[in-house]
Amino acid sequence: MTPEEAERQGNPFLAKALRRQEAKERAEREKKNVRKRPEEIPDETSRLGDLADNSIFKLSLMDNKIKVSAKGAAMGQPIPPGRVTKLDPMPHRRRRWERKMTIREIQRRGRLTRAEVIKRTERSYVSRSDLLKTSMKKLSPLANQIAGKTVDDAITQMRFSKKKPAIAVREHLELARDQAIVSRGMGLGQTDNTEGSPVTFRTKDGILRRISDRTSMYIAQAWVNKGPYGQDINPRARGRIDRLRLPQTSISVLLKEEATRIREQDDRQKKEANKKVWTALPDRPVTEQRQYYSW
């Protein structure tokens, strides 16, 4: 039956379905009759892991002047021009930044700032957890509780805590500790015999501590990050529905070694020792002042 016959019988829905079926069959026939371009014909060399000579991805090193990086040249892998643009999208800005850094290095004569020296000599690691289904009001007390403590003490605190998010915080602390050991080499003093001699110092909060391993990790900072709100529904009476906004938060920790805390305590002592002692003004006659008001 054709669409015209269906319309004569007074069935427009059937006619519409027949026209849709004819259009689908016509598109399939046109797709089968399309001739393949020469560059799309597969070649036997492409199965062997190499590009065919008639491939559109076969670029000539001399004709297209492909740039080869140091790593690519060592491995014999040229970089196409399009990929070079992606790796270096703004070459003029890169050259300007390199020139600026070179001038700064010459002006300093190779000397490093205090922040750069600390960055090179002391190790730290920042770790951020996944989104937790809790609010900042409930997670912030846990962040304040673990801040300033060693990683082992913080894990123990979260293990015996009655708060529901404490389980996720403890798992994140264990993961952050392992990642810091693997990626930064922190906390390996006993393994490498670089723990140093025991030292007793006073923290910024006034707590007296004794450290036997200078490479042991502690939580220098802990803060809470606010995430996007989730959505859920709450069925109510008379067929109505309330929309719920479920908060999501994450916790971030900054891990450092005890050597950093010892250095900070030494800096505080030096600053206190270099502070000038207050002295009273010398006895001298008062001038340019009157005993009574001048009006």
PDB file of C-alpha atoms in Angstrom:
ATOM      1  CA  MET A   1       0.000   0.000   0.000  1.00  0.00           C
ATOM      2  CA  THR A   2       1.229   3.467  -0.888  1.00  0.00           C
ATOM      3  CA  PRO A   3       0.791   6.632   1.185  1.00  0.00           C
ATOM      4  CA  GLU A   4      -1.678   7.994  -1.412  1.00  0.00           C
ATOM      5  CA  GLU A   5      -3.918   4.951  -1.083  1.00  0.00           C
ATOM      6  CA  ALA A   6      -3.855   5.266   2.701  1.00  0.00           C
ATOM      7  CA  GLU A   7      -4.966   8.905   2.439  1.00  0.00           C
ATOM      8  CA  ARG A   8      -7.848   7.949   0.127  1.00  0.00           C
ATOM      9  CA  GLN A   9      -9.007   5.449   2.723  1.00  0.00           C
ATOM     10  CA  GLY A  10      -9.024   8.235   5.331  1.00  0.00           C
ATOM     11  CA  ASN A  11      -6.054   6.973   7.431  1.00  0.00           C
ATOM     12  CA  PRO A  12      -3.501   9.830   7.701  1.00  0.00           C
ATOM     13  CA  PHE A  13      -1.447   8.090  10.439  1.00  0.00           C
ATOM     14  CA  LEU A  14      -0.777   5.092   8.202  1.00  0.00           C
ATOM     15  CA  ALA A  15       0.188   7.375   5.324  1.00  0.00           C
ATOM     16  CA  LYS A  16       2.688   9.209   7.552  1.00  0.00           C
ATOM     17  CA  ALA A  17       4.240   5.924   8.697  1.00  0.00           C
ATOM     18  CA  LEU A  18       4.563   4.693   5.093  1.00  0.00           C
ATOM     19  CA  ARG A  19       6.301   7.902   4.004  1.00  0.00           C
ATOM     20  CA  ARG A  20       8.748   7.576   6.924  1.00  0.00           C
ATOM     21  CA  GLN A  21       9.514   3.978   5.920  1.00  0.00           C
ATOM     22  CA  GLU A  22      10.142   4.980   2.305  1.00  0.00           C
ATOM     23  CA  ALA A  23      12.514   7.760   3.353  1.00  0.00           C
ATOM     24  CA  LYS A  24      14.452   5.328   5.559  1.00  0.00           C
ATOM     25  CA  GLU A  25      14.797   2.783   2.726  1.00  0.00           C
ATOM     26  CA  ARG A  26      15.892   5.516   0.294  1.00  0.00           C
ATOM     27  CA  ALA A  27      18.630   6.678   2.716  1.00  0.00           C
ATOM     28  CA  GLU A  28      19.922   3.107   3.102  1.00  0.00           C
ATOM     29  CA  ARG A  29      20.108   2.654  -0.685  1.00  0.00           C
ATOM     30  CA  GLU A  30      22.012   5.902  -1.109  1.00  0.00           C
ATOM     31  CA  LYS A  31      24.418   4.877   1.625  1.00  0.00           C
ATOM     32  CA  LYS A  32      25.176   1.579  -0.114  1.00  0.00           C
ATOM     33  CA  ASN A  33      25.717   3.237  -3.505  1.00  0.00           C
ATOM     34  CA  VAL A  34      28.326   5.730  -2.223  1.00  0.00           C
ATOM     35  CA  ARG A  35      31.735   4.976  -3.712  1.00  0.00           C
ATOM     36  CA  LYS A  36      34.697   4.868  -1.386  1.00  0.00           C
ATOM     37  CA  ARG A  37      37.410   7.463  -1.920  1.00  0.00           C
ATOM     38  CA  PRO A  38      40.889   6.156  -2.748  1.00  0.00           C
ATOM     39  CA  GLU A  39      42.289   7.331   0.576  1.00  0.00           C
ATOM     40  CA  GLU A  40      39.616   5.358   2.460  1.00  0.00           C
ATOM     41  CA  ILE A  41      40.489   2.029   0.823  1.00  0.00           C
ATOM     42  CA  PRO A  42      42.275  -0.104   3.438  1.00  0.00           C
ATOM     43  CA  ASP A  43      45.776  -1.197   2.669  1.00  0.00           C
ATOM     44  CA  GLU A  44      47.649  -4.273   3.784  1.00  0.00           C
ATOM     45  CA  THR A  45      50.369  -2.225   5.464  1.00  0.00           C
ATOM     46  CA  SER A  46      47.855  -0.640   7.852  1.00  0.00           C
ATOM     47  CA  ARG A  47      47.262  -4.048   9.391  1.00  0.00           C
ATOM     48  CA  LEU A  48      50.949  -4.386  10.143  1.00  0.00           C
ATOM     49  CA  GLY A  49      50.995  -1.333  12.419  1.00  0.00           C
ATOM     50  CA  ASP A  50      52.218   1.223   9.846  1.00  0.00           C
ATOM     51  CA  LEU A  51      50.470   3.889   7.763  1.00  0.00           C
ATOM     52  CA  ALA A  52      49.776   3.211   4.125  1.00  0.00           C
ATOM     53  CA  ASP A  53      51.254   5.384   1.400  1.00  0.00           C
ATOM     54  CA  ASN A  54      47.821   6.586   0.340  1.00  0.00           C
ATOM     55  CA  SER A  55      46.740   7.471   3.907  1.00  0.00           C
ATOM     56  CA  ILE A  56      45.756  11.047   4.691  1.00  0.00           C
ATOM     57  CA  PHE A  57      47.830  10.823   7.901  1.00  0.00           C
ATOM     58  CA  LYS A  58      51.033  10.016   6.003  1.00  0.00           C
ATOM     59  CA  LEU A  59      52.961  13.258   6.203  1.00  0.00           C
ATOM     60  CA  SER A  60      56.274  13.925   4.565  1.00  0.00           C
ATOM     61  CA  LEU A  61      59.005  15.185   6.854  1.00  0.00           C
ATOM     62  CA  MET A  62      60.530  17.371   4.145  1.00  0.00           C
ATOM     63  CA  ASP A  63      57.398  18.708   2.478  1.00  0.00           C
ATOM     64  CA  ASN A  64      55.485  19.702   5.590  1.00  0.00           C
ATOM     65  CA  LYS A  65      58.531  20.701   7.715  1.00  0.00           C
ATOM     66  CA  ILE A  66      57.395  18.756  10.758  1.00  0.00           C
ATOM     67  CA  LYS A  67      59.024  19.746  14.008  1.00  0.00           C
ATOM     68  CA  VAL A  68      60.530  16.955  16.039  1.00  0.00           C
ATOM     69  CA  SER A  69      60.945  17.302  19.788  1.00  0.00           C
ATOM     70  CA  ALA A  70      63.949  16.021  21.724  1.00  0.00           C
ATOM     71  CA  LYS A  71      62.052  13.019  23.017  1.00  0.00           C
ATOM     72  CA  GLY A  72      60.382  12.382  19.696  1.00  0.00           C
ATOM     73  CA  ALA A  73      63.685  12.649  17.839  1.00  0.00           C
ATOM     74  CA  ALA A  74      65.261  10.110  20.152  1.00  0.00           C
ATOM     75  CA  MET A  75      62.389   7.708  19.536  1.00  0.00           C
ATOM     76  CA  GLY A  76      62.041   8.623  15.862  1.00  0.00           C
ATOM     77  CA  GLN A  77      58.442   9.866  16.223  1.00  0.00           C
ATOM     78  CA  PRO A  78      57.696  13.144  14.384  1.00  0.00           C
ATOM     79  CA  ILE A  79      55.063  15.510  15.760  1.00  0.00           C
ATOM     80  CA  PRO A  80      52.399  16.678  13.262  1.00  0.00           C
ATOM     81  CA  PRO A  81      51.963  20.458  12.896  1.00  0.00           C
ATOM     82  CA  GLY A  82      48.492  20.361  14.446  1.00  0.00           C
ATOM     83  CA  ARG A  83      49.776  18.697  17.586  1.00  0.00           C
ATOM     84  CA  VAL A  84      52.651  21.178  17.839  1.00  0.00           C
ATOM     85  CA  THR A  85      50.065  23.978  17.890  1.00  0.00           C
ATOM     86  CA  LYS A  86      48.211  22.278  20.717  1.00  0.00           C
ATOM     87  CA  LEU A  87      51.374  21.734  22.756  1.00  0.00           C
ATOM     88  CA  ASP A  88      52.532  25.320  22.237  1.00  0.00           C
ATOM     89  CA  PRO A  89      49.395  27.383  21.529  1.00  0.00           C
ATOM     90  CA  MET A  90      50.982  30.787  22.240  1.00  0.00           C
ATOM     91  CA  PRO A  91      54.690  30.693  21.324  1.00  0.00           C
ATOM     92  CA  HIS A  92      55.128  34.473  21.639  1.00  0.00           C
ATOM     93  CA  ARG A  93      53.934  34.400  25.239  1.00  0.00           C
ATOM     94  CA  ARG A  94      56.165  31.424  26.002  1.00  0.00           C
ATOM     95  CA  ARG A  95      59.207  33.223  24.575  1.00  0.00           C
ATOM     96  CA  ARG A  96      58.336  36.358  26.536  1.00  0.00           C
ATOM     97  CA  TRP A  97      58.072  34.355  29.756  1.00  0.00           C
ATOM     98  CA  GLU A  98      61.408  32.602  29.090  1.00  0.00           C
ATOM     99  CA  ARG A  99      63.056  35.972  28.445  1.00  0.00           C
ATOM    100  CA  LYS A 100      61.616  37.352  31.683  1.00  0.00           C
ATOM    101  CA  MET A 101      62.865  34.368  33.705  1.00  0.00           C
ATOM    102  CA  THR A 102      66.332  34.628  32.127  1.00  0.00           C
ATOM    103  CA  ILE A 103      66.598  38.333  32.972  1.00  0.00           C
ATOM    104  CA  ARG A 104      65.460  37.653  36.540  1.00  0.00           C
ATOM    105  CA  GLU A 105      68.044  34.882  36.940  1.00  0.00           C
ATOM    106  CA  ILE A 106      70.845  37.176  35.681  1.00  0.00           C
ATOM    107  CA  GLN A 107      69.787  40.046  37.938  1.00  0.00           C
ATOM    108  CA  ARG A 108      69.775  37.804  40.987  1.00  0.00           C
ATOM    109  CA  ARG A 109      73.153  36.289  39.975  1.00  0.00           C
ATOM    110  CA  GLY A 110      71.868  32.827  40.755  1.00  0.00           C
ATOM    111  CA  ARG A 111      70.713  33.719  44.248  1.00  0.00           C
ATOM    112  CA  LEU A 112      67.403  32.249  45.426  1.00  0.00           C
ATOM    113  CA  THR A 113      64.798  33.896  47.565  1.00  0.00           C
ATOM    114  CA  ARG A 114      63.901  32.515  50.966  1.00  0.00           C
ATOM    115  CA  ALA A 115      60.635  31.078  49.661  1.00  0.00           C
ATOM    116  CA  GLU A 116      62.467  29.302  46.827  1.00  0.00           C
ATOM    117  CA  VAL A 117      65.045  27.844  49.209  1.00  0.00           C
ATOM    118  CA  ILE A 118      62.290  26.515  51.485  1.00  0.00           C
ATOM    119  CA  LYS A 119      60.457  25.092  48.482  1.00  0.00           C
ATOM    120  CA  ARG A 120      63.566  23.210  47.372  1.00  0.00           C
ATOM    121  CA  THR A 121      64.686  21.926  50.772  1.00  0.00           C
ATOM    122  CA  GLU A 122      61.354  21.052  52.425  1.00  0.00           C
ATOM    123  CA  ARG A 123      58.725  18.669  51.125  1.00  0.00           C
ATOM    124  CA  SER A 124      54.957  19.048  51.290  1.00  0.00           C
ATOM    125  CA  TYR A 125      51.898  17.455  49.722  1.00  0.00           C
ATOM    126  CA  VAL A 126      48.331  18.716  49.254  1.00  0.00           C
ATOM    127  CA  SER A 127      45.507  16.203  48.912  1.00  0.00           C
ATOM    128  CA  ARG A 128      41.828  16.851  48.307  1.00  0.00           C
ATOM    129  CA  SER A 129      39.165  14.240  48.936  1.00  0.00           C
ATOM    130  CA  ASP A 130      36.185  13.355  46.807  1.00  0.00           C
ATOM    131  CA  LEU A 131      32.826  14.970  47.432  1.00  0.00           C
ATOM    132  CA  LEU A 132      31.238  13.781  50.649  1.00  0.00           C
ATOM    133  CA  LYS A 133      27.495  13.844  51.253  1.00  0.00           C
ATOM    134  CA  THR A 134      27.659  16.099  54.285  1.00  0.00           C
ATOM    135  CA  SER A 135      27.577  19.800  55.075  1.00  0.00           C
ATOM    136  CA  MET A 136      30.359  22.207  55.951  1.00  0.00           C
ATOM    137  CA  LYS A 137      28.839  22.664  59.402  1.00  0.00           C
ATOM    138  CA  LYS A 138      29.363  18.962  60.169  1.00  0.00           C
ATOM    139  CA  LEU A 139      32.760  18.571  58.463  1.00  0.00           C
ATOM    140  CA  SER A 140      34.487  21.740  59.714  1.00  0.00           C
ATOM    141  CA  PRO A 141      34.836  20.531  63.348  1.00  0.00           C
ATOM    142  CA  LEU A 142      36.660  17.424  62.112  1.00  0.00           C
ATOM    143  CA  ALA A 143      39.045  19.557  60.033  1.00  0.00           C
ATOM    144  CA  ASN A 144      39.783  21.721  63.082  1.00  0.00           C
ATOM    145  CA  GLN A 145      40.298  18.601  65.164  1.00  0.00           C
ATOM    146  CA  ILE A 146      43.010  17.070  62.961  1.00  0.00           C
ATOM    147  CA  ALA A 147      44.848  20.303  62.076  1.00  0.00           C
ATOM    148  CA  GLY A 148      48.276  20.465  63.732  1.00  0.00           C
ATOM    149  CA  LYS A 149      48.379  16.780  64.682  1.00  0.00           C
ATOM    150  CA  THR A 150      50.576  14.091  63.225  1.00  0.00           C
ATOM    151  CA  VAL A 151      49.034  11.872  60.586  1.00  0.00           C
ATOM    152  CA  ASP A 152      48.983   8.835  62.872  1.00  0.00           C
ATOM    153  CA  ASP A 153      47.343  10.797  65.711  1.00  0.00           C
ATOM    154  CA  ALA A 154      44.742  12.231  63.322  1.00  0.00           C
ATOM    155  CA  ILE A 155      43.890   8.756  61.992  1.00  0.00           C
ATOM    156  CA  THR A 156      43.484   7.528  65.572  1.00  0.00           C
ATOM    157  CA  GLN A 157      41.214  10.473  66.372  1.00  0.00           C
ATOM    158  CA  MET A 158      38.999   9.741  63.374  1.00  0.00           C
ATOM    159  CA  ARG A 159      38.944   6.041  64.189  1.00  0.00           C
ATOM    160  CA  PHE A 160      37.309   6.592  67.588  1.00  0.00           C
ATOM    161  CA  SER A 161      35.206   9.592  66.611  1.00  0.00           C
ATOM    162  CA  LYS A 162      31.414   9.230  66.759  1.00  0.00           C
ATOM    163  CA  LYS A 163      30.841  11.595  63.851  1.00  0.00           C
ATOM    164  CA  LYS A 164      29.504  10.010  60.661  1.00  0.00           C
ATOM    165  CA  PRO A 165      31.959  11.766  58.239  1.00  0.00           C
ATOM    166  CA  ALA A 166      34.915  10.608  60.377  1.00  0.00           C
ATOM    167  CA  ILE A 167      35.072   7.312  58.447  1.00  0.00           C
ATOM    168  CA  ALA A 168      35.539   9.090  55.109  1.00  0.00           C
ATOM    169  CA  VAL A 169      38.065  11.513  56.634  1.00  0.00           C
ATOM    170  CA  ARG A 170      40.108   8.624  58.050  1.00  0.00           C
ATOM    171  CA  GLU A 171      40.160   6.868  54.664  1.00  0.00           C
ATOM    172  CA  HIS A 172      41.268  10.080  52.967  1.00  0.00           C
ATOM    173  CA  LEU A 173      44.077  10.609  55.497  1.00  0.00           C
ATOM    174  CA  GLU A 174      45.364   7.106  54.870  1.00  0.00           C
ATOM    175  CA  LEU A 175      45.269   7.695  51.117  1.00  0.00           C
ATOM    176  CA  ALA A 176      47.000  11.086  51.415  1.00  0.00           C
ATOM    177  CA  ARG A 177      49.727   9.561  53.593  1.00  0.00           C
ATOM    178  CA  ASP A 178      50.405   6.802  51.054  1.00  0.00           C
ATOM    179  CA  GLN A 179      50.418   9.248  48.133  1.00  0.00           C
ATOM    180  CA  ALA A 180      52.863  11.544  49.950  1.00  0.00           C
ATOM    181  CA  ILE A 181      55.224   8.625  50.582  1.00  0.00           C
ATOM    182  CA  VAL A 182      55.118   7.465  46.965  1.00  0.00           C
ATOM    183  CA  SER A 183      55.119  10.787  45.102  1.00  0.00           C
ATOM    184  CA  ARG A 184      57.173  13.009  47.456  1.00  0.00           C
ATOM    185  CA  GLY A 185      59.271  10.513  49.396  1.00  0.00           C
ATOM    186  CA  MET A 186      58.041  11.861  52.737  1.00  0.00           C
ATOM    187  CA  GLY A 187      58.211   9.902  55.964  1.00  0.00           C
ATOM    188  CA  LEU A 188      61.091   7.651  54.890  1.00  0.00           C
ATOM    189  CA  GLY A 189      63.609   8.741  57.527  1.00  0.00           C
ATOM    190  CA  GLN A 190      63.779   5.410  59.327  1.00  0.00           C
ATOM    191  CA  THR A 191      64.137   3.555  56.018  1.00  0.00           C
ATOM    192  CA  ASP A 192      66.861   5.858  54.646  1.00  0.00           C
ATOM    193  CA  ASN A 193      68.508   6.534  58.057  1.00  0.00           C
ATOM    194  CA  THR A 194      67.817  10.266  57.723  1.00  0.00           C
ATOM    195  CA  GLU A 195      65.539  10.754  60.725  1.00  0.00           C
ATOM    196  CA  GLY A 196      68.106  12.937  62.520  1.00  0.00           C
ATOM    197  CA  SER A 197      68.708  13.332  66.229  1.00  0.00           C
ATOM    198  CA  PRO A 198      65.773  13.704  68.662  1.00  0.00           C
ATOM    199  CA  VAL A 199      64.778  17.269  69.414  1.00  0.00           C
ATOM    200  CA  THR A 200      62.318  18.931  71.781  1.00  0.00           C
ATOM    201  CA  PHE A 201      60.551  22.091  70.679  1.00  0.00           C
ATOM    202  CA  ARG A 202      57.443  24.115  71.382  1.00  0.00           C
ATOM    203  CA  THR A 203      54.753  24.420  68.719  1.00  0.00           C
ATOM    204  CA  LYS A 204      52.968  27.595  67.701  1.00  0.00           C
ATOM    205  CA  ASP A 205      50.117  26.697  70.083  1.00  0.00           C
ATOM    206  CA  GLY A 206      52.537  26.433  73.004  1.00  0.00           C
ATOM    207  CA  ILE A 207      52.560  22.633  73.198  1.00  0.00           C
ATOM    208  CA  LEU A 208      55.905  21.015  74.056  1.00  0.00           C
ATOM    209  CA  ARG A 209      56.742  18.128  71.711  1.00  0.00           C
ATOM    210  CA  ARG A 210      59.634  15.692  71.357  1.00  0.00           C
ATOM    211  CA  ILE A 211      60.440  14.490  67.840  1.00  0.00           C
ATOM    212  CA  SER A 212      62.624  11.480  67.168  1.00  0.00           C
ATOM    213  CA  ASP A 213      62.107  11.412  63.376  1.00  0.00           C
ATOM    214  CA  ARG A 214      62.373  14.701  61.498  1.00  0.00           C
ATOM    215  CA  THR A 215      60.796  13.179  58.381  1.00  0.00           C
ATOM    216  CA  SER A 216      57.561  12.113  60.056  1.00  0.00           C
ATOM    217  CA  MET A 217      54.477  13.785  58.586  1.00  0.00           C
ATOM    218  CA  TYR A 218      52.000  16.082  60.275  1.00  0.00           C
ATOM    219  CA  ILE A 219      48.916  17.989  59.076  1.00  0.00           C
ATOM    220  CA  ALA A 220      49.963  21.604  58.698  1.00  0.00           C
ATOM    221  CA  GLN A 221      46.549  22.777  57.436  1.00  0.00           C
ATOM    222  CA  ALA A 222      43.110  21.247  56.985  1.00  0.00           C
ATOM    223  CA  TRP A 223      40.183  23.041  55.394  1.00  0.00           C
ATOM    224  CA  VAL A 224      36.756  22.240  53.967  1.00  0.00           C
ATOM    225  CA  ASN A 225      35.661  22.933  50.384  1.00  0.00           C
ATOM    226  CA  LYS A 226      32.060  23.573  49.402  1.00  0.00           C
ATOM    227  CA  GLY A 227      30.787  21.518  46.479  1.00  0.00           C
ATOM    228  CA  PRO A 228      27.687  21.564  44.273  1.00  0.00           C
ATOM    229  CA  TYR A 229      24.309  20.720  45.735  1.00  0.00           C
ATOM    230  CA  GLY A 230      22.565  17.494  44.855  1.00  0.00           C
ATOM    231  CA  GLN A 231      18.826  17.217  44.300  1.00  0.00           C
ATOM    232  CA  ASP A 232      16.227  14.812  45.621  1.00  0.00           C
ATOM    233  CA  ILE A 233      12.473  14.762  46.176  1.00  0.00           C
ATOM    234  CA  ASN A 234      10.404  14.414  49.335  1.00  0.00           C
ATOM    235  CA  PRO A 235       6.821  13.189  48.755  1.00  0.00           C
ATOM    236  CA  ARG A 236       4.242  15.131  50.745  1.00  0.00           C
ATOM    237  CA  ALA A 237       0.513  14.988  51.312  1.00  0.00           C
ATOM    238  CA  ARG A 238      -2.098  15.586  48.601  1.00  0.00           C
ATOM    239  CA  GLY A 239       0.296  14.508  45.859  1.00  0.00           C
ATOM    240  CA  ARG A 240       2.734  17.362  46.393  1.00  0.00           C
ATOM    241  CA  ILE A 241       6.522  17.027  46.281  1.00  0.00           C
ATOM    242  CA  ASP A 242       9.220  19.057  48.017  1.00  0.00           C
ATOM    243  CA  ARG A 243      12.604  19.476  46.379  1.00  0.00           C
ATOM    244  CA  LEU A 244      15.583  18.726  48.629  1.00  0.00           C
ATOM    245  CA  ARG A 245      19.004  20.350  48.238  1.00  0.00           C
ATOM    246  CA  LEU A 246      21.620  17.870  49.419  1.00  0.00           C
ATOM    247  CA  PRO A 247      24.952  19.526  50.335  1.00  0.00           C
ATOM    248  CA  GLN A 248      28.267  18.075  49.163  1.00  0.00           C
ATOM    249  CA  THR A 249      31.639  19.016  50.606  1.00  0.00           C
ATOM    250  CA  SER A 250      35.245  17.841  50.470  1.00  0.00           C
ATOM    251  CA  ILE A 251      38.183  18.122  52.824  1.00  0.00           C
ATOM    252  CA  SER A 252      41.738  19.115  51.896  1.00  0.00           C
ATOM    253  CA  VAL A 253      44.886  18.548  53.935  1.00  0.00           C
ATOM    254  CA  LEU A 254      48.403  19.946  53.625  1.00  0.00           C
ATOM    255  CA  LEU A 255      51.008  17.436  54.814  1.00  0.00           C
ATOM    256  CA  LYS A 256      54.491  18.537  55.838  1.00  0.00           C
ATOM    257  CA  GLU A 257      57.448  16.989  57.633  1.00  0.00           C
ATOM    258  CA  GLU A 258      58.447  17.720  61.218  1.00  0.00           C
ATOM    259  CA  ALA A 259      61.592  19.418  59.941  1.00  0.00           C
ATOM    260  CA  THR A 260      59.377  22.257  58.731  1.00  0.00           C
ATOM    261  CA  ARG A 261      57.819  22.683  62.181  1.00  0.00           C
ATOM    262  CA  ILE A 262      61.259  22.718  63.804  1.00  0.00           C
ATOM    263  CA  ARG A 263      62.444  25.370  61.329  1.00  0.00           C
ATOM    264  CA  GLU A 264      59.377  27.521  62.055  1.00  0.00           C
ATOM    265  CA  GLN A 265      60.077  27.297  65.792  1.00  0.00           C
ATOM    266  CA  ASP A 266      63.689  28.394  65.219  1.00  0.00           C
ATOM    267  CA  ASP A 267      62.462  31.326  63.115  1.00  0.00           C
ATOM    268  CA  ARG A 268      60.155  32.449  65.913  1.00  0.00           C
ATOM    269  CA  GLN A 269      62.991  32.318  68.417  1.00  0.00           C
ATOM    270  CA  LYS A 270      65.281  34.348  66.150  1.00  0.00           C
ATOM    271  CA  LYS A 271      62.558  36.935  65.591  1.00  0.00           C
ATOM    272  CA  GLU A 272      61.987  37.226  69.319  1.00  0.00           C
ATOM    273  CA  ALA A 273      65.728  37.561  69.978  1.00  0.00           C
ATOM    274  CA  ASN A 274      66.160  40.289  67.335  1.00  0.00           C
ATOM    275  CA  LYS A 275      63.292  42.342  68.707  1.00  0.00           C
ATOM    276  CA  LYS A 276      64.484  45.692  70.069  1.00  0.00           C
ATOM    277  CA  VAL A 277      64.114  46.266  73.784  1.00  0.00           C
ATOM    278  CA  TRP A 278      61.762  49.103  74.638  1.00  0.00           C
ATOM    279  CA  THR A 279      63.414  52.010  76.475  1.00  0.00           C
ATOM    280  CA  ALA A 280      61.840  55.104  78.008  1.00  0.00           C
ATOM    281  CA  LEU A 281      62.380  58.534  76.506  1.00  0.00           C
ATOM    282  CA  PRO A 282      65.399  60.443  77.898  1.00  0.00           C
ATOM    283  CA  ASP A 283      64.845  63.211  80.437  1.00  0.00           C
ATOM    284  CA  ARG A 284      64.891  66.513  78.634  1.00  0.00           C
ATOM    285  CA  PRO A 285      63.045  69.803  78.956  1.00  0.00           C
ATOM    286  CA  VAL A 286      59.667  69.936  77.315  1.00  0.00           C
ATOM    287  CA  THR A 287      59.522  72.611  74.604  1.00  0.00           C
ATOM    288  CA  GLU A 288      56.804  73.938  72.309  1.00  0.00           C
ATOM    289  CA  GLN A 289      54.149  72.855  74.764  1.00  0.00           C
ATOM    290  CA  ARG A 290      52.037  74.950  77.109  1.00  0.00           C
ATOM    291  CA  GLN A 291      50.682  74.236  80.503  1.00  0.00           C
ATOM    292  CA  TYR A 292      47.266  75.700  79.692  1.00  0.00           C
ATOM    293  CA  TYR A 293      44.981  75.676  76.702  1.00  0.00           C
ATOM    294  CA  SER A 294      45.820  78.240  74.065  1.00  0.00           C
ATOM    295  CA  TRP A 295      42.318  79.500  73.370  1.00  0.00           C
TER     296      TRP A 295
END
